[in-house]
XYZ file of C-alpha atoms in Angstrom:
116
model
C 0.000 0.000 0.000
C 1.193 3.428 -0.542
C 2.447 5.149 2.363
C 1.561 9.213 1.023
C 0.260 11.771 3.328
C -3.547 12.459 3.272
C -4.578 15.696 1.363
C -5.002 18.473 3.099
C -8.695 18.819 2.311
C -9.521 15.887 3.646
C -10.628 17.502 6.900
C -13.189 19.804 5.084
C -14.703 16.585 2.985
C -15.239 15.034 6.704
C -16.917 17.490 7.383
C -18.788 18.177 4.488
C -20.068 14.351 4.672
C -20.505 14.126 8.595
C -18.263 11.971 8.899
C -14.765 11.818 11.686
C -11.446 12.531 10.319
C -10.564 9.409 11.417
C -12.658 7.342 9.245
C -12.165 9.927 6.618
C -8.393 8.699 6.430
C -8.726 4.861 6.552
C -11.352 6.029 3.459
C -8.274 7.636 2.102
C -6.254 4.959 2.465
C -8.275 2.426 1.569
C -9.450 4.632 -2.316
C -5.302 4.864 -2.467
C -4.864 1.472 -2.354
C -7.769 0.289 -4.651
C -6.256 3.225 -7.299
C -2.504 1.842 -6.758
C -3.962 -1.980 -7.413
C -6.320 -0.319 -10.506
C -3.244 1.647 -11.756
C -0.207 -0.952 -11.103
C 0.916 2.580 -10.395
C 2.159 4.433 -6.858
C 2.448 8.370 -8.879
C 1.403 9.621 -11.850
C -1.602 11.841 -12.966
C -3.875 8.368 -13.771
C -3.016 7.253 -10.042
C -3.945 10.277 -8.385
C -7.159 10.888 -10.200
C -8.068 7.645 -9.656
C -7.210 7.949 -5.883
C -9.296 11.341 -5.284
C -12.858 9.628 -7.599
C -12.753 6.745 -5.352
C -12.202 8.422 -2.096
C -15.160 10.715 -3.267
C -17.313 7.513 -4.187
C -16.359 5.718 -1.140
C -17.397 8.866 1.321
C -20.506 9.151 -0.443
C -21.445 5.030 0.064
C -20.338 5.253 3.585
C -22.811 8.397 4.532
C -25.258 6.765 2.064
C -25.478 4.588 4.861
C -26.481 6.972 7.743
C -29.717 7.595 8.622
C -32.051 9.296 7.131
C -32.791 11.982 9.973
C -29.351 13.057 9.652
C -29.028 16.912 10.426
C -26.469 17.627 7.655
C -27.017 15.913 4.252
C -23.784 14.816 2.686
C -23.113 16.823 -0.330
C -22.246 14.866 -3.775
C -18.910 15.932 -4.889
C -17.563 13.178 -7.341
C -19.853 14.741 -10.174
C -17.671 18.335 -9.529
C -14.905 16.591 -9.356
C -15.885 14.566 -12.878
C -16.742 17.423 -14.114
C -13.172 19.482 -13.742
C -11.721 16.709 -15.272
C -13.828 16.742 -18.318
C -13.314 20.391 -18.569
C -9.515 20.088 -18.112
C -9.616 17.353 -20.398
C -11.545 19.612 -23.279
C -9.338 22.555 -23.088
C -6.084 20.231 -23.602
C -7.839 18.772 -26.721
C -8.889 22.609 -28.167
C -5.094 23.063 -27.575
C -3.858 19.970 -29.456
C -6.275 20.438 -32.189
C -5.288 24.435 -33.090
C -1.895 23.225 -33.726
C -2.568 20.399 -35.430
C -4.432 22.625 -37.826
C -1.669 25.300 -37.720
C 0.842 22.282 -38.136
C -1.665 21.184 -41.538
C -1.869 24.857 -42.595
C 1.976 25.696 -42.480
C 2.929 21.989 -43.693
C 0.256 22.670 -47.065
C 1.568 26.129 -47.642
C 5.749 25.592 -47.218
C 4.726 22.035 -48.855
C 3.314 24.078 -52.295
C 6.457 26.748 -52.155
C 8.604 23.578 -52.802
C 6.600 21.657 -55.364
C 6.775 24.916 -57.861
C-alpha cells in the first residue's frame, strides 16, 4: 500500500459528509490502495485521479449509509470533481487540435512553395 500523506482537504470533505477525520483517512487509504492496485501505479496523474474519484465515491457510500434523519445531508462531490476533469480534459484537446491545424496549414503552404 502506498504510504503518502492524506490531502489536506480531507478535513473539510469530513466534514462536508458528517463523517470523523478518522474514518475519513482509513477512506483515504483504503481509495489509495484500490487506485494503486487499478493503476499498477504508486504516482502519476492516472493514479492520483483515480485515488481522489474513489475516495469521493467511497465517502458518499459510507454516509449513504447513515440515517435518514441526519441533520447535515452529505453533499455529492464526485460529479464536480468529474466534471473538472472533463473540462480540463476539453481545453487540452482545443489546444492539441489548433496546432494540429496550424501544423496542416503551415505543412500545405511551405509544402506548395517547394513543389513549384
Amino acid at each position: 500500500m502506498n504510504s503518502m500523506n492524506s490531502p489536506k482537504i480531507l478535513p473539510w470533505i469530513a466534514r462536508k459528509a458528517g463523517i470523523s477525520d478518522e474514518l475519513a483517512l482509513k477512506l483515504w487509504r483504503r481509495a489509495v490502495s484500490e487506485a494503486e492496485y487499478l493503476t499498477g501505479q504508486a504516482e502519476g496523474s492516472e493514479f492520483w485521479g483515480l485515488s481522489v474519484e474513489r475516495f469521493l465515491s467511497i465517502v458518499e457510500d459510507e454516509v449513504g449509509n447513515t440515517p435518514s434523519y441526519s441533520l447535515t445531508p452529505a453533499p455529492q462531490m464526485s460529479w464536480m470533481w468529474r466534471h473538472q476533469t472533463r473540462m480540463s480534459l476539453l481545453s487540452l484537446m482545443a489546444a492539441q487540435n489548433a496546432y494540429r491545424c496550424w501544423q496542416n496549414t503551415l505543412g500545405d503552404m511551405y509544402g506548395q512553395k517547394k513543389a513549384a
